[in-house]
Short mmCIF file of C-alpha atoms in Angstrom, two decimals:
data_model
loop_
_atom_site.label_atom_id
_atom_site.label_comp_id
_atom_site.label_asym_id
_atom_site.label_seq_id
_atom_site.Cartn_x
_atom_site.Cartn_y
_atom_site.Cartn_z
CA MET A 23 24.91 11.99 33.39
CA ALA A 24 27.08 14.31 35.73
CA VAL A 25 29.13 16.86 33.52
CA THR A 26 31.95 19.50 34.72
CA GLU A 27 30.38 22.80 33.37
CA PRO A 28 28.09 24.51 31.18
CA LEU A 29 28.24 25.03 27.76
CA SER A 30 26.34 26.70 25.11
CA PRO A 31 25.02 23.53 22.29
CA SER A 32 25.48 26.01 19.42
CA SER A 33 29.41 26.60 19.32
CA PRO A 34 32.33 25.40 20.85
CA VAL A 35 33.11 28.49 22.68
CA ASP A 36 31.61 28.83 26.24
CA LEU A 37 29.09 31.82 25.64
CA ALA A 38 27.82 31.80 29.13
CA GLU A 39 31.30 32.49 30.31
CA THR A 40 31.50 35.38 28.16
CA PRO A 41 32.76 38.35 29.82
CA GLY A 42 29.50 40.92 30.66
CA ALA A 43 26.78 38.68 30.06
CA ARG A 44 23.75 38.53 32.44
CA PRO A 45 23.64 35.30 34.70
CA SER A 46 19.94 35.30 34.59
CA LEU A 47 19.96 35.90 30.40
CA ARG A 48 22.99 33.38 30.52
CA ARG A 49 20.55 30.59 32.23
CA ARG A 50 17.81 31.08 29.91
CA LEU A 51 19.51 30.96 26.43
CA THR A 52 22.19 28.45 27.01
CA THR A 53 22.02 24.83 27.42
CA GLY A 54 24.90 22.70 28.94
CA LEU A 55 26.83 20.44 27.14
CA PRO A 56 29.83 18.12 28.41
CA THR A 57 33.28 19.40 27.67
CA ASP A 58 34.16 15.55 26.30
CA ARG A 59 33.90 16.82 22.79
CA VAL A 60 36.64 14.45 21.43
CA SER A 61 35.99 11.35 23.29
CA SER A 62 32.54 11.67 23.18
CA TRP A 63 32.97 10.80 19.42
CA LEU A 64 35.05 8.43 20.20
CA TRP A 65 32.13 6.65 22.30
CA THR A 66 29.43 7.45 20.55
CA GLY A 67 31.45 6.37 16.87
CA SER A 68 32.26 3.20 19.51
CA VAL A 69 28.72 2.34 19.80
CA ALA A 70 28.09 3.01 16.01
CA LEU A 71 30.38 0.86 15.04
CA LEU A 72 29.20 -2.10 17.25
CA ALA A 73 25.99 -1.44 15.18
CA LEU A 74 27.78 -1.74 11.84
CA VAL A 75 29.01 -4.59 12.81
CA LEU A 76 26.14 -6.50 14.34
CA ARG A 77 24.39 -5.64 10.66
CA LEU A 78 27.03 -6.59 8.19
CA VAL A 79 27.31 -10.03 10.25
CA GLY A 80 25.43 -12.54 7.75
CA LEU A 81 23.81 -10.44 5.70
CA SER A 82 23.73 -12.10 2.84
CA THR A 83 21.43 -14.61 4.63
CA PRO A 84 18.69 -15.33 3.16
CA GLY A 85 20.27 -15.31 -0.07
CA ASP A 86 17.26 -14.26 -2.34
CA LYS A 87 14.60 -11.01 -2.06
CA ILE A 88 12.77 -11.41 0.65
CA PHE A 89 9.27 -9.59 1.09
CA ASP A 90 8.84 -6.71 -0.46
CA GLU A 91 12.82 -6.90 -1.35
CA VAL A 92 11.01 -8.20 -4.97
CA TYR A 93 10.06 -4.71 -5.66
CA TYR A 94 12.48 -2.57 -3.89
CA ALA A 95 15.83 -4.56 -5.16
CA LYS A 96 14.44 -4.63 -8.56
CA GLU A 97 13.25 -1.16 -9.03
CA ALA A 98 17.05 -0.20 -7.82
CA HIS A 99 18.65 -2.33 -10.68
CA ASP A 100 16.04 -1.04 -12.99
CA LEU A 101 17.36 2.69 -11.84
CA LEU A 102 20.63 1.69 -12.78
CA GLN A 103 20.34 0.21 -16.02
CA PHE A 104 17.29 2.72 -17.74
CA GLY A 105 17.45 5.58 -15.06
CA VAL A 106 13.36 4.56 -14.19
CA GLU A 107 11.81 1.86 -12.85
CA ARG A 108 10.65 -0.87 -15.81
CA ASP A 109 7.75 -3.12 -15.07
CA LYS A 110 7.73 -7.01 -14.02
CA GLU A 111 8.88 -7.73 -17.63
CA GLY A 112 11.58 -5.00 -17.91
CA THR A 113 10.13 -4.01 -21.45
CA GLY A 114 8.22 -0.86 -20.69
CA PRO A 115 7.65 2.03 -17.95
CA GLY A 116 6.89 0.51 -14.70
CA TYR A 117 4.18 2.43 -12.28
CA VAL A 118 5.59 3.14 -8.74
CA VAL A 119 4.06 4.27 -5.61
CA HIS A 120 6.88 5.26 -3.65
CA PRO A 121 9.45 8.51 -4.97
CA PRO A 122 12.98 7.57 -6.30
CA LEU A 123 15.44 7.95 -3.59
CA GLY A 124 15.37 5.04 -1.58
CA LYS A 125 15.74 3.10 -4.35
CA TRP A 126 18.29 5.11 -5.60
CA LEU A 127 20.58 4.37 -2.58
CA ILE A 128 19.69 0.86 -2.82
CA ALA A 129 20.79 1.12 -6.33
CA GLY A 130 24.58 2.49 -5.08
CA GLY A 131 25.20 -0.99 -3.22
CA GLU A 132 24.18 -2.48 -5.94
CA GLN A 133 26.45 -0.79 -8.16
CA VAL A 134 29.31 -1.57 -5.67
CA PHE A 135 28.51 -5.13 -5.10
CA GLY A 136 26.41 -6.15 -7.58
CA TYR A 137 23.10 -7.47 -8.04
CA ASN A 138 23.11 -9.74 -5.23
CA ALA A 139 21.68 -9.97 -1.35
CA LEU A 140 24.88 -8.10 -0.26
CA GLY A 141 24.75 -5.46 -3.32
CA TRP A 142 20.87 -4.57 -2.39
CA ARG A 143 21.13 -4.66 1.61
CA ILE A 144 24.94 -2.92 2.07
CA SER A 145 23.46 0.71 2.04
CA ALA A 146 20.56 -0.11 4.47
CA ALA A 147 23.25 -1.75 6.55
CA VAL A 148 25.55 1.28 6.49
CA ILE A 149 22.50 3.68 7.50
CA GLY A 150 21.24 2.13 9.88
CA ALA A 151 24.54 2.41 11.42
CA LEU A 152 25.00 6.28 10.57
CA SER A 153 21.32 6.69 12.46
CA VAL A 154 22.67 5.03 15.72
CA LEU A 155 25.23 7.37 15.75
CA LEU A 156 23.09 10.29 14.90
CA LEU A 157 20.86 9.26 17.71
CA ALA A 158 23.50 9.33 19.87
CA ARG A 159 24.54 12.34 19.06
CA ILE A 160 21.45 14.15 19.28
CA ALA A 161 20.64 12.74 22.90
CA ARG A 162 23.79 13.91 23.94
CA ARG A 163 22.88 17.39 22.95
CA LEU A 164 19.38 17.27 24.25
CA PHE A 165 20.25 16.05 27.87
CA GLY A 166 23.70 17.62 27.95
CA SER A 167 25.16 14.11 28.53
CA THR A 168 27.49 11.59 26.90
CA LEU A 169 26.78 8.91 28.69
CA LEU A 170 22.71 9.08 28.03
CA GLY A 171 23.91 9.93 24.47
CA CYS A 172 25.56 6.40 24.38
CA ILE A 173 22.73 4.59 25.97
CA ALA A 174 20.09 6.03 23.13
CA GLY A 175 22.60 5.08 20.36
CA LEU A 176 23.12 1.92 22.26
CA LEU A 177 19.42 0.92 22.44
CA LEU A 178 18.57 1.86 18.98
CA ALA A 179 21.25 -0.20 17.81
CA LEU A 180 19.93 -3.55 20.06
CA ASP A 181 16.31 -2.70 18.72
CA GLY A 182 15.01 -5.80 16.41
CA LEU A 183 13.02 -3.67 14.40
CA HIS A 184 15.69 -1.34 13.59
CA PHE A 185 18.28 -4.42 13.23
CA VAL A 186 15.95 -6.34 10.68
CA MET A 187 15.11 -2.67 8.75
CA SER A 188 18.80 -2.55 8.81
CA ARG A 189 19.35 -5.64 7.01
CA VAL A 190 17.13 -5.81 4.28
CA ALA A 191 16.59 -3.43 0.94
CA LEU A 192 13.17 -1.75 1.99
CA LEU A 193 12.72 1.93 1.71
CA ASP A 194 12.07 2.95 5.70
CA ILE A 195 15.63 2.62 6.97
CA TYR A 196 16.00 5.77 4.63
CA LEU A 197 13.09 7.80 5.43
CA MET A 198 13.61 7.11 9.18
CA PHE A 199 17.47 8.25 8.40
CA PHE A 200 17.09 11.60 6.73
CA LEU A 201 14.30 12.57 9.34
CA LEU A 202 16.42 11.83 11.91
CA LEU A 203 18.99 13.91 10.41
CA ALA A 204 16.40 16.91 9.77
CA PHE A 205 15.50 17.20 13.57
CA ALA A 206 19.08 16.90 14.29
CA PHE A 207 19.55 20.37 11.91
CA ALA A 208 16.30 21.77 13.54
CA LEU A 209 18.34 21.18 16.99
CA LEU A 210 21.44 23.12 15.53
CA ASP A 211 19.17 25.90 14.33
CA ARG A 212 17.43 26.21 17.45
CA ASP A 213 20.41 26.43 19.75
CA SER A 214 22.50 28.71 17.18
CA THR A 215 19.66 31.17 17.51
CA ARG A 216 19.97 31.27 20.86
CA ALA A 217 23.87 32.03 21.24
CA TRP A 218 22.98 34.29 18.28
CA LEU A 219 20.73 36.16 20.78
CA LEU A 220 23.14 36.12 23.65
CA ARG A 221 25.73 37.51 21.46
CA ARG A 222 23.58 40.40 20.82
CA ALA A 223 22.77 40.73 24.21
CA GLU A 224 26.31 40.60 25.32
CA ALA A 225 27.05 43.58 22.83
CA GLY A 226 24.54 45.77 24.73
CA GLU A 227 21.77 45.54 22.14
CA ASP A 228 18.16 46.30 23.71
CA LEU A 229 16.30 42.95 22.28
CA ALA A 230 12.87 44.06 23.56
CA ALA A 231 11.22 45.71 20.69
CA GLY A 232 12.62 42.94 18.31
CA ILE A 233 16.02 40.66 17.20
CA GLY A 234 16.43 41.70 13.54
CA TYR A 235 16.85 39.33 10.44
CA ARG A 236 19.65 36.88 9.89
CA VAL A 237 20.18 34.05 7.67
CA PRO A 238 19.47 30.66 9.19
CA TRP A 239 21.51 28.13 7.53
CA TRP A 240 20.79 25.42 9.68
CA ARG A 241 17.14 25.78 8.70
CA PHE A 242 17.92 25.14 5.06
CA ALA A 243 20.22 21.98 6.27
CA THR A 244 16.81 20.72 7.72
CA ALA A 245 14.54 21.77 4.52
CA VAL A 246 17.15 19.71 2.34
CA SER A 247 17.12 16.73 4.87
CA ALA A 248 13.24 16.94 4.88
CA GLY A 249 12.66 17.01 1.16
CA CYS A 250 15.18 13.76 0.65
CA ALA A 251 13.00 12.15 3.60
CA LEU A 252 10.13 13.08 1.05
CA GLY A 253 11.61 11.56 -1.69
CA VAL A 254 11.94 8.25 0.20
CA LYS A 255 8.47 7.83 1.62
CA TRP A 256 5.57 10.55 1.36
CA SER A 257 4.80 9.60 4.98
CA ALA A 258 7.69 12.04 6.10
CA SER A 259 4.57 14.69 5.45
CA TRP A 260 3.91 14.43 9.12
CA TYR A 261 7.07 14.57 10.35
CA ILE A 262 7.59 17.64 8.37
CA ILE A 263 4.51 19.61 9.34
CA ALA A 264 5.96 18.82 12.93
CA LEU A 265 9.39 20.31 12.65
CA ALA A 266 7.81 23.35 11.08
CA GLY A 267 5.92 23.61 13.96
CA LEU A 268 8.81 23.32 16.67
CA THR A 269 10.94 25.25 14.44
CA PHE A 270 8.55 28.47 15.01
CA TRP A 271 7.72 27.81 18.27
CA TRP A 272 11.69 27.35 19.35
CA THR A 273 12.28 31.00 17.67
CA VAL A 274 9.06 32.35 19.52
CA GLN A 275 10.58 30.76 22.87
CA ALA A 276 14.23 32.41 21.84
CA ARG A 277 12.58 35.72 22.05
CA ARG A 278 10.79 34.93 25.35
CA SER A 279 14.06 34.03 26.79
CA ALA A 280 15.70 36.65 25.21
CA GLY A 281 12.70 39.48 26.71
CA VAL A 282 11.14 40.06 23.44
CA ARG A 283 7.97 42.00 24.45
CA ARG A 284 5.77 40.86 21.74
CA PRO A 285 7.45 37.01 20.52
CA ILE A 286 4.79 35.56 18.44
CA ARG A 287 4.29 38.98 16.64
CA ASP A 288 8.06 39.24 16.37
CA ALA A 289 8.40 35.66 15.10
CA LEU A 290 5.35 36.01 12.35
CA ALA A 291 7.28 39.30 11.00
CA ARG A 292 10.64 37.47 10.83
CA GLU A 293 10.68 34.19 10.57
CA THR A 294 7.42 33.12 8.57
CA GLY A 295 9.46 34.37 5.55
CA TRP A 296 12.68 31.63 6.13
CA LEU A 297 9.98 28.97 6.77
CA VAL A 298 8.27 29.62 3.52
CA LEU A 299 11.51 29.52 1.86
CA SER A 300 12.49 26.35 3.54
CA GLY A 301 9.36 24.60 1.79
CA VAL A 302 10.71 25.84 -1.38
CA VAL A 303 13.99 23.90 -0.55
CA ILE A 304 11.93 20.70 0.47
CA LEU A 305 9.98 20.93 -2.82
CA ALA A 306 13.08 21.81 -4.99
CA VAL A 307 15.10 18.76 -2.99
CA TYR A 308 11.65 16.70 -3.46
CA LEU A 309 11.92 17.20 -7.75
CA SER A 310 15.41 16.51 -7.85
CA THR A 311 14.91 12.82 -6.31
CA TRP A 312 12.85 12.75 -9.61
CA THR A 313 15.85 13.79 -12.16
CA GLY A 314 15.89 10.24 -13.52
CA TRP A 315 11.80 10.42 -14.48
CA PHE A 316 12.48 13.97 -15.93
CA LEU A 317 15.65 12.82 -18.40
CA SER A 318 13.62 9.12 -19.43
CA ASP A 319 12.09 9.17 -22.20
CA ASP A 320 9.85 6.58 -20.87
CA GLY A 321 9.12 6.82 -17.78
CA TRP A 322 5.58 6.06 -16.16
CA ASN A 323 3.64 8.72 -17.44
CA ARG A 324 6.73 10.97 -18.80
CA ASP A 325 4.49 11.76 -21.79
CA GLY A 326 1.09 12.15 -20.61
CA ASN A 327 -1.45 14.33 -21.34
CA PRO A 328 -1.04 17.95 -22.55
CA TRP A 329 -0.20 20.06 -19.16
CA PRO A 330 -3.03 22.34 -19.13
CA GLY A 331 -1.37 24.70 -16.60
CA PRO A 332 0.37 27.88 -16.52
CA TRP A 333 2.75 28.38 -20.13
CA PHE A 334 5.91 29.21 -18.18
CA LEU A 335 5.52 25.82 -16.19
CA PRO A 336 7.23 22.42 -18.43
CA SER A 337 4.67 19.78 -19.55
CA ALA A 338 6.58 16.99 -17.13
CA LEU A 339 5.58 19.04 -14.29
CA GLY A 340 1.95 18.24 -15.21
CA ASN A 341 2.68 14.53 -16.05
CA LEU A 342 4.44 14.61 -12.94
CA TRP A 343 1.27 15.83 -10.61
CA GLU A 344 -0.91 13.00 -13.16
CA TYR A 345 1.37 10.47 -11.73
CA HIS A 346 1.31 11.69 -8.37
CA VAL A 347 -2.26 11.77 -8.28
CA HIS A 348 -2.42 8.16 -9.14
CA ALA A 349 -0.10 7.58 -6.47
CA TYR A 350 -2.44 9.09 -4.32
CA ASP A 351 -5.36 7.21 -5.04
CA PHE A 352 -3.30 4.35 -4.82
CA HIS A 353 -2.58 4.48 -0.92
CA THR A 354 -5.67 6.32 0.23
CA GLY A 355 -7.40 3.33 -1.68
CA LEU A 356 -5.40 0.63 -0.40
CA HIS A 357 -7.39 -1.90 1.66
CA ALA A 358 -6.63 -5.11 0.58
CA LYS A 359 -6.22 -7.68 3.42
CA HIS A 360 -3.20 -9.03 4.17
CA ASP A 361 -1.92 -11.44 7.05
CA TYR A 362 0.50 -9.22 8.72
CA GLN A 363 -1.70 -5.93 8.61
CA SER A 364 -1.97 -4.43 11.88
CA THR A 365 -3.97 -1.61 13.15
CA PRO A 366 -1.67 1.90 15.11
CA TRP A 367 -2.94 0.65 18.24
CA SER A 368 -1.48 -2.28 18.72
CA TRP A 369 2.19 -1.45 17.26
CA LEU A 370 3.44 -0.33 20.53
CA LEU A 371 2.17 -3.66 22.08
CA LEU A 372 4.04 -5.45 19.20
CA GLY A 373 0.17 -6.80 18.56
CA ARG A 374 1.53 -8.02 14.68
CA PRO A 375 5.08 -8.14 13.57
CA VAL A 376 5.44 -9.27 10.12
CA ALA A 377 7.24 -12.14 8.88
CA TYR A 378 9.98 -11.55 6.40
CA TYR A 379 11.02 -14.74 5.15
CA TYR A 380 10.11 -18.28 6.61
CA SER A 381 11.41 -21.75 5.74
CA SER A 382 11.11 -25.12 7.16
CA ASP A 383 13.88 -26.74 5.20
CA PRO A 384 15.89 -29.30 6.46
CA GLY A 385 19.76 -29.17 8.11
CA CYS A 386 19.34 -28.17 11.91
CA GLY A 387 19.80 -31.66 12.93
CA THR A 388 15.95 -32.89 13.58
CA ASP A 389 13.27 -33.45 10.99
CA ASN A 390 11.37 -29.68 12.41
CA CYS A 391 13.55 -27.22 11.48
CA SER A 392 12.54 -23.19 11.39
CA ALA A 393 14.46 -19.99 9.98
CA GLU A 394 12.98 -16.79 10.00
CA VAL A 395 13.23 -13.23 9.66
CA LEU A 396 10.73 -11.46 11.47
CA ALA A 397 10.43 -7.66 11.76
CA LEU A 398 9.74 -7.23 15.48
CA GLY A 399 11.10 -4.63 18.01
CA THR A 400 13.31 -6.35 20.99
CA PRO A 401 10.15 -6.38 22.89
CA LEU A 402 11.01 -5.70 26.68
CA LEU A 403 12.58 -2.20 25.06
CA TRP A 404 9.22 -1.81 23.41
CA TRP A 405 7.20 -2.52 26.02
CA SER A 406 9.09 -0.17 28.38
CA PHE A 407 8.06 2.53 25.60
CA ILE A 408 4.97 3.02 27.23
CA PRO A 409 5.55 3.81 31.09
CA ALA A 410 8.21 6.07 29.43
CA LEU A 411 5.51 7.97 27.77
CA VAL A 412 4.01 8.14 30.84
CA MET A 413 6.72 9.37 32.49
CA VAL A 414 7.70 12.17 29.59
CA THR A 415 3.88 13.46 29.32
CA TRP A 416 4.14 14.39 33.09
CA ARG A 417 7.87 15.99 32.81
CA TRP A 418 5.95 18.04 29.76
CA LEU A 419 2.50 19.12 32.04
CA ALA A 420 4.32 19.27 35.17
CA ARG A 421 8.02 20.89 34.17
CA ARG A 422 7.32 21.88 30.97
CA ASP A 423 10.21 20.41 29.81
CA TRP A 424 10.55 21.36 25.83
CA ARG A 425 12.37 18.15 25.48
CA ALA A 426 9.78 16.30 26.62
CA GLY A 427 7.07 17.79 24.21
CA THR A 428 9.22 17.38 21.31
CA ILE A 429 9.71 13.71 21.88
CA LEU A 430 5.99 13.65 22.33
CA LEU A 431 5.07 15.73 19.17
CA MET A 432 7.82 13.50 16.91
CA SER A 433 7.29 9.87 18.48
CA ILE A 434 3.14 10.16 19.05
CA GLY A 435 2.17 12.99 17.22
CA ALA A 436 3.83 12.64 13.55
CA GLY A 437 4.76 8.65 13.97
CA ILE A 438 1.39 6.88 14.96
CA LEU A 439 -1.44 9.39 15.50
CA PRO A 440 -1.46 10.35 11.96
CA TRP A 441 -1.79 6.79 10.68
CA THR A 442 -5.35 6.66 12.78
CA LEU A 443 -6.53 8.83 10.29
CA TYR A 444 -7.00 6.36 7.91
CA PRO A 445 -8.71 3.30 9.91
CA THR A 446 -9.69 0.91 6.81
CA ARG A 447 -6.07 1.44 4.87
CA THR A 448 -3.83 -1.70 5.55
CA MET A 449 -1.07 -0.90 7.58
CA PHE A 450 1.94 -2.43 8.93
CA TYR A 451 3.99 -2.42 12.07
CA PHE A 452 7.15 -1.59 10.64
CA TYR A 453 5.52 1.96 9.93
CA THR A 454 6.68 2.64 12.74
CA LEU A 455 10.51 2.69 12.21
CA PRO A 456 10.46 6.47 11.61
CA ALA A 457 9.21 7.12 15.39
CA LEU A 458 11.43 4.83 17.10
CA PRO A 459 14.60 7.08 17.52
CA PHE A 460 12.18 9.38 19.06
CA LEU A 461 10.56 6.92 21.27
CA VAL A 462 14.62 5.60 22.58
CA LEU A 463 14.82 9.44 23.30
CA ALA A 464 11.67 8.87 25.71
CA VAL A 465 12.81 5.79 27.34
CA THR A 466 16.48 7.72 27.57
CA LEU A 467 15.08 10.70 29.35
CA ALA A 468 12.98 8.37 31.74
CA LEU A 469 16.38 6.57 32.62
CA GLY A 470 18.21 9.98 33.05
CA MET A 471 15.64 10.88 35.73
CA VAL A 472 15.99 7.57 36.99
CA LEU A 473 19.94 8.21 37.18
CA GLY A 474 19.47 11.30 38.90
CA PRO A 475 21.42 14.46 38.72
CA GLY A 476 25.08 15.13 38.63
CA LEU A 477 27.36 16.45 41.40
CA ARG A 478 26.47 20.09 39.62
CA ARG A 479 23.42 21.07 39.57
CA ASP A 480 23.54 24.33 37.24
CA ALA A 481 25.34 21.51 34.59
CA ASP A 482 22.48 19.23 34.36
CA PRO A 483 19.81 20.65 31.88
CA LEU A 484 16.97 17.29 33.00
CA ILE A 485 17.12 18.75 36.65
CA PRO A 486 15.88 22.44 37.59
CA ALA A 487 17.36 24.57 39.64
CA THR A 488 15.27 24.10 42.63
CA ASP A 489 15.95 20.24 42.93
CA VAL A 490 18.46 18.99 45.76
CA VAL A 491 21.53 17.47 43.74
CA ALA A 492 21.19 13.90 44.31
CA ASP A 493 23.86 12.39 46.86
CA ARG A 494 26.50 9.70 46.19
CA ASP A 495 24.14 6.68 47.19
CA ARG A 496 21.09 7.88 45.14
CA ARG A 497 23.56 7.96 42.25
CA LEU A 498 24.76 4.73 42.68
CA VAL A 499 21.40 3.03 42.97
CA GLY A 500 20.28 5.00 39.75
CA ALA A 501 23.38 4.05 38.09
CA VAL A 502 22.64 0.24 38.90
CA ALA A 503 18.88 0.38 37.72
CA VAL A 504 20.14 1.95 34.48
CA ALA A 505 22.82 -0.47 34.30
CA ALA A 506 20.41 -3.64 34.85
CA TYR A 507 17.95 -1.90 32.04
CA VAL A 508 20.43 -1.83 29.57
CA LEU A 509 21.92 -5.53 30.11
CA VAL A 510 18.31 -7.01 29.99
CA ILE A 511 17.52 -5.38 27.06
CA ALA A 512 20.82 -6.55 25.47
CA ALA A 513 20.09 -10.06 26.69
CA THR A 514 16.64 -9.96 24.73
CA PHE A 515 18.25 -9.18 21.88
CA ALA A 516 20.63 -11.79 22.04
CA TYR A 517 17.48 -14.12 22.73
CA PHE A 518 15.43 -13.03 19.46
CA TYR A 519 18.75 -12.59 17.70
CA PRO A 520 18.13 -15.73 15.65
CA ILE A 521 14.64 -14.96 14.40
CA TYR A 522 16.29 -11.34 13.09
CA THR A 523 18.90 -13.17 11.13
CA GLY A 524 17.07 -16.00 9.61
CA GLU A 525 19.01 -18.53 11.37
CA GLN A 526 18.44 -22.26 11.28
CA MET A 527 17.28 -24.00 14.21
CA THR A 528 14.66 -26.61 15.97
CA TYR A 529 10.80 -25.75 15.14
CA ASP A 530 10.78 -26.08 18.98
CA ASN A 531 13.51 -23.48 19.57
CA TRP A 532 11.45 -21.22 17.66
CA HIS A 533 8.19 -21.84 18.95
CA SER A 534 9.97 -20.43 22.09
CA ARG A 535 10.56 -16.89 20.77
CA MET A 536 6.83 -16.86 19.70
CA TRP A 537 5.68 -15.47 22.92
CA PHE A 538 2.14 -14.95 21.57
CA ASP A 539 0.08 -16.99 18.51
CA SER A 540 -0.26 -12.91 16.95
CA TRP A 541 3.58 -13.42 16.45
CA ILE A 542 3.64 -16.49 14.03
#
């Protein structure tokens, strides 16, 4: 995790070395990044390439639709043909409860490769690999270490849940990707704000009374990505609320670091308008994902009851609102029993994974054969999330580390706790997928603490200036421990690989991987 010099994470120029900058202000407003800008892309890109290859091998197996592919692959094909989803018979409008964007992305693969297993799964595989790259870059920026960035990307690439969801035509991988992209843009907005404040301070401006205005372009990019996530699934709402809160608080903290006398009041006065405008962007992007429905003549409820709202709003919006009311009632009223349903309290423990496919057809050399695609996280990785979250919580409370608080909010606060508000609703383990990258970040932060600081205390954002720099032996022990952990995770993933891919094996081999009865 050692880095050579502290760089501003918002610019390729080292703002901390600008002549005339006050050292104390530089320390408050900048965060060190490694200087390996070019080689870091090679390393993180290699991790993403590995993830892509893993996801592409045997992507067409099983060859038929599995689990909810029977809905989404077919609806994606409908979008290509009609611009809207059709009913099961294909003779009339289809009532669906999820927005169209994820299905449009599935449709892109079907357009290129045809209406077959490869066609409806290829987009998920590509998006899954891109999310690995994205997390590696996010971790590098958060922790100031290309090594930790690659570790985070590798752990995500070797997680069984992420792997399986990257190989099926379901919506959750697209939801996770756009939320992660929104978070990346929010980080860039945070860093660019602090870099802007530093430049103003270095120019001799007195920031005590307030910081003035600027156009937060990265914040609008965050809003566009958040709107796309909402256009995949409504469960993006909790993450959007969390991102809005983080963005506002980061602007407050930036003002406090810059010496603004009343940072909260100044942020309310100067940032609220931008946040409201970002909300408008989210809504506009979300509505744009329904373009096919707006342009259609036979979308579900496209010509419903007359719109009772203001005259200047088109009636189509009223019909879409009624559509959303029906969909909301469906989601909140979903109480039907399902063999693979589970509660949020069991998700980190892997209490009830979801079987997407199972076959006992012969062909493995014995009379008893099994082939399964099981949405199960890599067990030792998922079970390590719990102690990692404990360490992250300690770091947030004891060190006031903003990274730790951010990880807790985005993983547990936005990803798991909101589901506990609906105790009677039918829920599934794979609903945790959008929280998974942030859980991996929790483990990565903990591994950074185990690894120890680099040779320069001021260049390591994980270790405060009051800590003693680890000596060579301490660093070596930490490196061995981290390497051993990653190797164990890789070996565990390899062991469970056959039940992630539907590989045919003997029943005994399959059953040996069912560590608990609840996994069957």
